[in-house]
PDB file of C-alpha atoms and ligand atoms in Angstrom:
ATOM      1  CA  UNK A   1     -16.905  16.505 -17.472  1.00  0.00           C
ATOM      2  CA  UNK A   2     -17.882  13.219 -15.770  1.00  0.00           C
ATOM      3  CA  UNK A   3     -19.311  13.679 -12.231  1.00  0.00           C
ATOM      4  CA  UNK A   4     -19.455   9.977 -11.376  1.00  0.00           C
ATOM      5  CA  UNK A   5     -16.444   7.688 -11.131  1.00  0.00           C
ATOM      6  CA  UNK A   6     -16.122   4.958 -13.746  1.00  0.00           C
ATOM      7  CA  UNK A   7     -15.234   1.559 -12.228  1.00  0.00           C
ATOM      8  CA  UNK A   8     -11.669   0.313 -12.008  1.00  0.00           C
ATOM      9  CA  UNK A   9     -11.049  -2.811 -14.115  1.00  0.00           C
ATOM     10  CA  UNK A  10     -10.828  -6.387 -12.866  1.00  0.00           C
ATOM     11  CA  UNK A  11      -7.000  -6.432 -12.811  1.00  0.00           C
ATOM     12  CA  UNK A  12      -6.733  -3.172 -10.829  1.00  0.00           C
ATOM     13  CA  UNK A  13      -9.381  -4.317  -8.342  1.00  0.00           C
ATOM     14  CA  UNK A  14      -7.693  -7.703  -7.928  1.00  0.00           C
ATOM     15  CA  UNK A  15      -4.250  -6.105  -7.410  1.00  0.00           C
ATOM     16  CA  UNK A  16      -5.751  -3.594  -4.929  1.00  0.00           C
ATOM     17  CA  UNK A  17      -7.435  -6.181  -2.713  1.00  0.00           C
ATOM     18  CA  UNK A  18      -4.628  -8.769  -2.983  1.00  0.00           C
ATOM     19  CA  UNK A  19      -2.106  -6.117  -1.889  1.00  0.00           C
ATOM     20  CA  UNK A  20      -4.421  -5.037   0.975  1.00  0.00           C
ATOM     21  CA  UNK A  21      -4.638  -8.697   2.131  1.00  0.00           C
ATOM     22  CA  UNK A  22      -0.844  -9.120   1.867  1.00  0.00           C
ATOM     23  CA  UNK A  23      -0.319  -6.004   4.010  1.00  0.00           C
ATOM     24  CA  UNK A  24      -2.825  -7.241   6.600  1.00  0.00           C
ATOM     25  CA  UNK A  25      -0.987 -10.571   6.717  1.00  0.00           C
ATOM     26  CA  UNK A  26       2.358  -8.746   7.026  1.00  0.00           C
ATOM     27  CA  UNK A  27       1.161  -6.721  10.016  1.00  0.00           C
ATOM     28  CA  UNK A  28      -0.257  -9.795  11.793  1.00  0.00           C
ATOM     29  CA  UNK A  29       2.748 -12.066  11.134  1.00  0.00           C
ATOM     30  CA  UNK A  30       5.497  -9.403  11.353  1.00  0.00           C
ATOM     31  CA  UNK A  31       8.552 -10.094  13.494  1.00  0.00           C
ATOM     32  CA  UNK A  32       9.023  -8.518  16.930  1.00  0.00           C
ATOM     33  CA  UNK A  33      12.794  -8.727  17.069  1.00  0.00           C
ATOM     34  CA  UNK A  34      15.721  -9.018  14.702  1.00  0.00           C
ATOM     35  CA  UNK A  35      16.957 -12.044  16.715  1.00  0.00           C
ATOM     36  CA  UNK A  36      14.096 -14.095  15.218  1.00  0.00           C
ATOM     37  CA  UNK A  37      16.055 -14.057  11.943  1.00  0.00           C
ATOM     38  CA  UNK A  38      18.348 -16.674  13.494  1.00  0.00           C
ATOM     39  CA  UNK A  39      15.737 -19.230  12.370  1.00  0.00           C
ATOM     40  CA  UNK A  40      16.794 -20.013   8.742  1.00  0.00           C
ATOM     41  CA  UNK A  41      13.257 -20.978   7.643  1.00  0.00           C
ATOM     42  CA  UNK A  42      11.832 -17.719   9.001  1.00  0.00           C
ATOM     43  CA  UNK A  43      14.709 -15.767   7.441  1.00  0.00           C
ATOM     44  CA  UNK A  44      13.912 -17.252   4.018  1.00  0.00           C
ATOM     45  CA  UNK A  45      10.174 -16.706   4.492  1.00  0.00           C
ATOM     46  CA  UNK A  46      10.635 -13.023   5.375  1.00  0.00           C
ATOM     47  CA  UNK A  47      12.775 -12.431   2.281  1.00  0.00           C
ATOM     48  CA  UNK A  48      10.255 -14.238   0.073  1.00  0.00           C
ATOM     49  CA  UNK A  49       7.376 -12.277   1.587  1.00  0.00           C
ATOM     50  CA  UNK A  50       9.160  -8.929   1.183  1.00  0.00           C
ATOM     51  CA  UNK A  51       9.998  -9.699  -2.471  1.00  0.00           C
ATOM     52  CA  UNK A  52       6.391 -10.782  -3.174  1.00  0.00           C
ATOM     53  CA  UNK A  53       4.918  -7.679  -1.524  1.00  0.00           C
ATOM     54  CA  UNK A  54       7.330  -5.427  -3.428  1.00  0.00           C
ATOM     55  CA  UNK A  55       6.567  -7.225  -6.716  1.00  0.00           C
ATOM     56  CA  UNK A  56       2.778  -6.908  -6.286  1.00  0.00           C
ATOM     57  CA  UNK A  57       3.037  -3.176  -5.496  1.00  0.00           C
ATOM     58  CA  UNK A  58       5.473  -2.577  -8.355  1.00  0.00           C
ATOM     59  CA  UNK A  59       3.208  -4.449 -10.777  1.00  0.00           C
ATOM     60  CA  UNK A  60       0.259  -2.460  -9.505  1.00  0.00           C
ATOM     61  CA  UNK A  61       2.070   0.851  -9.866  1.00  0.00           C
ATOM     62  CA  UNK A  62       3.152   0.041 -13.426  1.00  0.00           C
ATOM     63  CA  UNK A  63      -0.297  -1.306 -14.342  1.00  0.00           C
ATOM     64  CA  UNK A  64      -2.205   1.737 -13.089  1.00  0.00           C
ATOM     65  CA  UNK A  65       0.325   4.276 -14.413  1.00  0.00           C
ATOM     66  CA  UNK A  66       0.907   2.727 -17.825  1.00  0.00           C
ATOM     67  CA  UNK A  67      -2.279   0.849 -18.676  1.00  0.00           C
ATOM     68  CA  UNK A  68      -5.406   1.279 -16.597  1.00  0.00           C
ATOM     69  CA  UNK A  69      -5.159   4.741 -15.003  1.00  0.00           C
ATOM     70  CA  UNK A  70      -4.492   5.387 -11.314  1.00  0.00           C
ATOM     71  CA  UNK A  71      -7.539   7.294 -10.102  1.00  0.00           C
ATOM     72  CA  UNK A  72     -11.211   7.381 -10.929  1.00  0.00           C
ATOM     73  CA  UNK A  73     -11.751  10.656  -9.074  1.00  0.00           C
ATOM     74  CA  UNK A  74     -14.069  12.670 -11.359  1.00  0.00           C
ATOM     75  CA  UNK A  75     -12.320  15.490 -13.264  1.00  0.00           C
ATOM     76  CA  UNK A  76     -14.830  17.931 -11.780  1.00  0.00           C
ATOM     77  CA  UNK A  77     -13.852  17.130  -8.159  1.00  0.00           C
ATOM     78  CA  UNK A  78     -12.294  20.090  -6.309  1.00  0.00           C
ATOM     79  CA  UNK A  79      -8.552  20.637  -6.681  1.00  0.00           C
ATOM     80  CA  UNK A  80      -7.872  19.812  -3.027  1.00  0.00           C
ATOM     81  CA  UNK A  81      -9.383  16.338  -3.505  1.00  0.00           C
ATOM     82  CA  UNK A  82      -7.124  15.696  -6.514  1.00  0.00           C
ATOM     83  CA  UNK A  83      -4.113  16.916  -4.505  1.00  0.00           C
ATOM     84  CA  UNK A  84      -5.039  14.866  -1.404  1.00  0.00           C
ATOM     85  CA  UNK A  85      -5.579  11.757  -3.537  1.00  0.00           C
ATOM     86  CA  UNK A  86      -2.124  12.142  -5.167  1.00  0.00           C
ATOM     87  CA  UNK A  87      -0.387  12.728  -1.787  1.00  0.00           C
ATOM     88  CA  UNK A  88      -2.107   9.817  -0.012  1.00  0.00           C
ATOM     89  CA  UNK A  89      -1.682   7.306  -2.865  1.00  0.00           C
ATOM     90  CA  UNK A  90       1.967   8.404  -3.193  1.00  0.00           C
ATOM     91  CA  UNK A  91       2.400   8.037   0.578  1.00  0.00           C
ATOM     92  CA  UNK A  92       0.940   4.520   0.489  1.00  0.00           C
ATOM     93  CA  UNK A  93       3.309   3.421  -2.277  1.00  0.00           C
ATOM     94  CA  UNK A  94       6.316   5.152  -0.662  1.00  0.00           C
ATOM     95  CA  UNK A  95       5.634   3.570   2.757  1.00  0.00           C
ATOM     96  CA  UNK A  96       5.235   0.082   1.299  1.00  0.00           C
ATOM     97  CA  UNK A  97       8.394   0.330  -0.842  1.00  0.00           C
ATOM     98  CA  UNK A  98      10.337   1.674   2.144  1.00  0.00           C
ATOM     99  CA  UNK A  99       9.074  -1.186   4.338  1.00  0.00           C
ATOM    100  CA  UNK A 100      10.151  -3.719   1.696  1.00  0.00           C
ATOM    101  CA  UNK A 101      13.572  -2.181   0.944  1.00  0.00           C
ATOM    102  CA  UNK A 102      14.500  -1.545   4.590  1.00  0.00           C
ATOM    103  CA  UNK A 103      13.289  -5.088   5.440  1.00  0.00           C
ATOM    104  CA  UNK A 104      15.621  -6.503   2.786  1.00  0.00           C
ATOM    105  CA  UNK A 105      18.325  -4.183   4.154  1.00  0.00           C
ATOM    106  CA  UNK A 106      17.828  -5.671   7.637  1.00  0.00           C
ATOM    107  CA  UNK A 107      18.174  -9.185   6.205  1.00  0.00           C
ATOM    108  CA  UNK A 108      21.349  -8.156   4.341  1.00  0.00           C
ATOM    109  CA  UNK A 109      22.806  -6.540   7.477  1.00  0.00           C
ATOM    110  CA  UNK A 110      21.963  -9.606   9.560  1.00  0.00           C
ATOM    111  CA  UNK A 111      23.593 -11.985   7.067  1.00  0.00           C
ATOM    112  CA  UNK A 112      26.645  -9.754   6.484  1.00  0.00           C
ATOM    113  CA  UNK A 113      28.035  -8.670   9.883  1.00  0.00           C
ATOM    114  CA  UNK A 114      30.891  -6.820   8.143  1.00  0.00           C
ATOM    115  CA  UNK A 115      28.357  -4.110   7.191  1.00  0.00           C
ATOM    116  CA  UNK A 116      28.347  -3.129  10.865  1.00  0.00           C
ATOM    117  CA  UNK A 117      25.817  -2.146  13.516  1.00  0.00           C
ATOM    118  CA  UNK A 118      25.343   1.352  12.095  1.00  0.00           C
ATOM    119  CA  UNK A 119      23.919  -0.021   8.835  1.00  0.00           C
ATOM    120  CA  UNK A 120      21.632  -2.421  10.720  1.00  0.00           C
ATOM    121  CA  UNK A 121      20.491   0.408  13.025  1.00  0.00           C
ATOM    122  CA  UNK A 122      19.725   2.678  10.055  1.00  0.00           C
ATOM    123  CA  UNK A 123      17.711  -0.058   8.297  1.00  0.00           C
ATOM    124  CA  UNK A 124      15.775  -0.832  11.502  1.00  0.00           C
ATOM    125  CA  UNK A 125      15.050   2.892  11.993  1.00  0.00           C
ATOM    126  CA  UNK A 126      13.750   3.283   8.414  1.00  0.00           C
ATOM    127  CA  UNK A 127      11.682   0.107   8.789  1.00  0.00           C
ATOM    128  CA  UNK A 128      10.031   1.358  12.000  1.00  0.00           C
ATOM    129  CA  UNK A 129       9.385   4.782  10.453  1.00  0.00           C
ATOM    130  CA  UNK A 130       7.676   3.329   7.379  1.00  0.00           C
ATOM    131  CA  UNK A 131       5.698   0.831   9.484  1.00  0.00           C
ATOM    132  CA  UNK A 132       4.403   3.753  11.564  1.00  0.00           C
ATOM    133  CA  UNK A 133       3.600   5.958   8.538  1.00  0.00           C
ATOM    134  CA  UNK A 134       1.645   3.342   6.564  1.00  0.00           C
ATOM    135  CA  UNK A 135      -1.321   3.038   8.992  1.00  0.00           C
ATOM    136  CA  UNK A 136      -1.624   6.845   9.046  1.00  0.00           C
ATOM    137  CA  UNK A 137      -1.848   6.982   5.253  1.00  0.00           C
ATOM    138  CA  UNK A 138      -4.303   4.061   5.341  1.00  0.00           C
ATOM    139  CA  UNK A 139      -6.471   5.849   7.879  1.00  0.00           C
ATOM    140  CA  UNK A 140      -6.703   8.926   5.640  1.00  0.00           C
ATOM    141  CA  UNK A 141      -7.221   6.664   2.582  1.00  0.00           C
ATOM    142  CA  UNK A 142     -10.192   4.853   4.174  1.00  0.00           C
ATOM    143  CA  UNK A 143     -11.579   8.169   5.504  1.00  0.00           C
ATOM    144  CA  UNK A 144     -11.338   9.499   1.929  1.00  0.00           C
ATOM    145  CA  UNK A 145     -13.201   6.448   0.593  1.00  0.00           C
ATOM    146  CA  UNK A 146     -15.968   7.026   3.174  1.00  0.00           C
ATOM    147  CA  UNK A 147     -16.019  10.755   2.350  1.00  0.00           C
ATOM    148  CA  UNK A 148     -16.758   9.873  -1.276  1.00  0.00           C
ATOM    149  CA  UNK A 149     -19.347   7.277  -0.276  1.00  0.00           C
ATOM    150  CA  UNK A 150     -21.240   9.344   2.307  1.00  0.00           C
ATOM    151  CA  UNK A 151     -20.683  13.005   1.374  1.00  0.00           C
ATOM    152  CA  UNK A 152     -19.792  13.204  -2.317  1.00  0.00           C
ATOM    153  CA  UNK A 153     -21.738  10.104  -3.409  1.00  0.00           C
ATOM    154  CA  UNK A 154     -19.716  10.136  -6.624  1.00  0.00           C
ATOM    155  CA  UNK A 155     -19.053   6.397  -6.991  1.00  0.00           C
ATOM    156  CA  UNK A 156     -15.325   6.593  -6.122  1.00  0.00           C
ATOM    157  CA  UNK A 157     -15.624   3.914  -3.398  1.00  0.00           C
ATOM    158  CA  UNK A 158     -17.731   1.712  -5.675  1.00  0.00           C
ATOM    159  CA  UNK A 159     -15.097   2.102  -8.420  1.00  0.00           C
ATOM    160  CA  UNK A 160     -12.885  -0.204  -6.315  1.00  0.00           C
ATOM    161  CA  UNK A 161     -15.500  -2.383  -4.579  1.00  0.00           C
ATOM    162  CA  UNK A 162     -18.198  -2.825  -7.230  1.00  0.00           C
ATOM    163  CA  UNK A 163     -21.834  -2.023  -6.410  1.00  0.00           C
ATOM    164  CA  UNK A 164     -22.589  -1.839  -2.677  1.00  0.00           C
ATOM    165  CA  UNK A 165     -25.912  -2.729  -1.009  1.00  0.00           C
ATOM    166  CA  UNK A 166     -26.260   0.782   0.489  1.00  0.00           C
TER     167      UNK A 166
HETATM  168  C1  LIG B 201      -4.858  -2.046   3.223  1.00  0.00           C
HETATM  169  C2  LIG B 201      -4.506  -1.563   2.299  1.00  0.00           C
HETATM  170  C3  LIG B 201      -4.803  -0.598   1.163  1.00  0.00           C
HETATM  171  C4  LIG B 201      -3.839  -0.065   0.367  1.00  0.00           C
HETATM  172  C5  LIG B 201      -2.332  -0.272   0.473  1.00  0.00           C
HETATM  173  C6  LIG B 201      -4.499   0.757  -0.602  1.00  0.00           C
HETATM  174  C7  LIG B 201      -3.848   1.489  -1.576  1.00  0.00           C
HETATM  175  C8  LIG B 201      -4.451   2.132  -2.623  1.00  0.00           C
HETATM  176  C9  LIG B 201      -3.775   2.852  -3.678  1.00  0.00           C
HETATM  177  C10 LIG B 201      -2.257   3.038  -3.779  1.00  0.00           C
HETATM  178  C11 LIG B 201      -4.718   3.312  -4.541  1.00  0.00           C
HETATM  179  C12 LIG B 201      -4.467   4.125  -5.812  1.00  0.00           C
HETATM  180  C13 LIG B 201      -4.754   3.379  -7.055  1.00  0.00           C
HETATM  181  C14 LIG B 201      -3.827   2.217  -7.264  1.00  0.00           C
HETATM  182  O1  LIG B 201      -2.616   2.429  -7.382  1.00  0.00           O
HETATM  183  O2  LIG B 201      -4.314   1.067  -7.331  1.00  0.00           O
HETATM  184  C15 LIG B 201      -6.001   2.884  -4.022  1.00  0.00           C
HETATM  185  C16 LIG B 201      -7.205   3.157  -4.588  1.00  0.00           C
HETATM  186  C17 LIG B 201      -8.417   3.015  -3.936  1.00  0.00           C
HETATM  187  N1  LIG B 201      -8.636   2.431  -2.711  1.00  0.00           N
HETATM  188 FE1  LIG B 201      -7.263   1.586  -1.556  1.00  0.00          FE
HETATM  189  N2  LIG B 201      -5.847   0.733  -0.369  1.00  0.00           N
HETATM  190  C18 LIG B 201      -6.086  -0.075   0.718  1.00  0.00           C
HETATM  191  C19 LIG B 201      -7.303  -0.334   1.305  1.00  0.00           C
HETATM  192  C20 LIG B 201      -8.497   0.246   0.931  1.00  0.00           C
HETATM  193  C21 LIG B 201      -9.752   0.158   1.639  1.00  0.00           C
HETATM  194  C22 LIG B 201      -9.947  -0.592   2.955  1.00  0.00           C
HETATM  195  C23 LIG B 201     -10.664   0.871   0.918  1.00  0.00           C
HETATM  196  C24 LIG B 201     -12.111   1.122   1.193  1.00  0.00           C
HETATM  197  C25 LIG B 201     -12.626   1.370   2.345  1.00  0.00           C
HETATM  198  C26 LIG B 201      -9.994   1.380  -0.258  1.00  0.00           C
HETATM  199  C27 LIG B 201     -10.575   2.101  -1.252  1.00  0.00           C
HETATM  200  C28 LIG B 201      -9.971   2.547  -2.396  1.00  0.00           C
HETATM  201  C29 LIG B 201     -10.646   3.210  -3.491  1.00  0.00           C
HETATM  202  C30 LIG B 201     -12.121   3.546  -3.552  1.00  0.00           C
HETATM  203  C31 LIG B 201      -9.687   3.510  -4.452  1.00  0.00           C
HETATM  204  C32 LIG B 201      -9.902   4.213  -5.803  1.00  0.00           C
HETATM  205  C33 LIG B 201      -9.571   5.674  -5.627  1.00  0.00           C
HETATM  206  C34 LIG B 201      -9.557   6.370  -6.966  1.00  0.00           C
HETATM  207  O3  LIG B 201      -9.927   5.790  -7.981  1.00  0.00           O
HETATM  208  O4  LIG B 201      -9.110   7.528  -6.974  1.00  0.00           O
HETATM  209  N3  LIG B 201      -8.670   1.002  -0.211  1.00  0.00           N
HETATM  210  N4  LIG B 201      -5.815   2.200  -2.848  1.00  0.00           N
END
């Protein structure tokens, strides 16, 4: 059984770091209030950004599941690490998809007043929930990467970054 992680491929690494950059951009440029959607250019930009983010994560999910493999955690790692990895990666994907879908729901509710305030309120609530959950999953994800780098020293962090100086 392999004890050291084999590297992720170029496509997986590229999709991983492009999606991380897109999320960082989304958090910095995110809207503060639904009233900002009154600006048609911003409205269009937000829809385009949400669709792009969703497409990159969907592509990434399909690529890792169907082609390249999702995790490089060594088979011999303890069961709790395999379970934690599945829960956290699943949580990351679920939070991002919920952010995207509820964001599109907000845009739909804003453009279609007949849907009513209840629908808009529900979409805003889901959006806030997912936006709060994602950083928690990311915190655990990065802590996990550091755990593998500093404690396990099994190459899992390097499987996504390439060789590191230390
Ligand atoms: C900001 C956004 C980030 C997101 C959304 C994210 C998400 C993910 C997801 C879903 C996976 C599972 C494999 C896949 O589907 O590609 C993954 C793998 C990985 N990520 Fe991240 N990640 C982020 C940032 C980071 C950072 C900052 C680090 C390092 C400190 C990191 C290190 C890793 C490593 C080492 C793996 C491979 C784990 C394995 O093979 O089991 N990620 N990431």
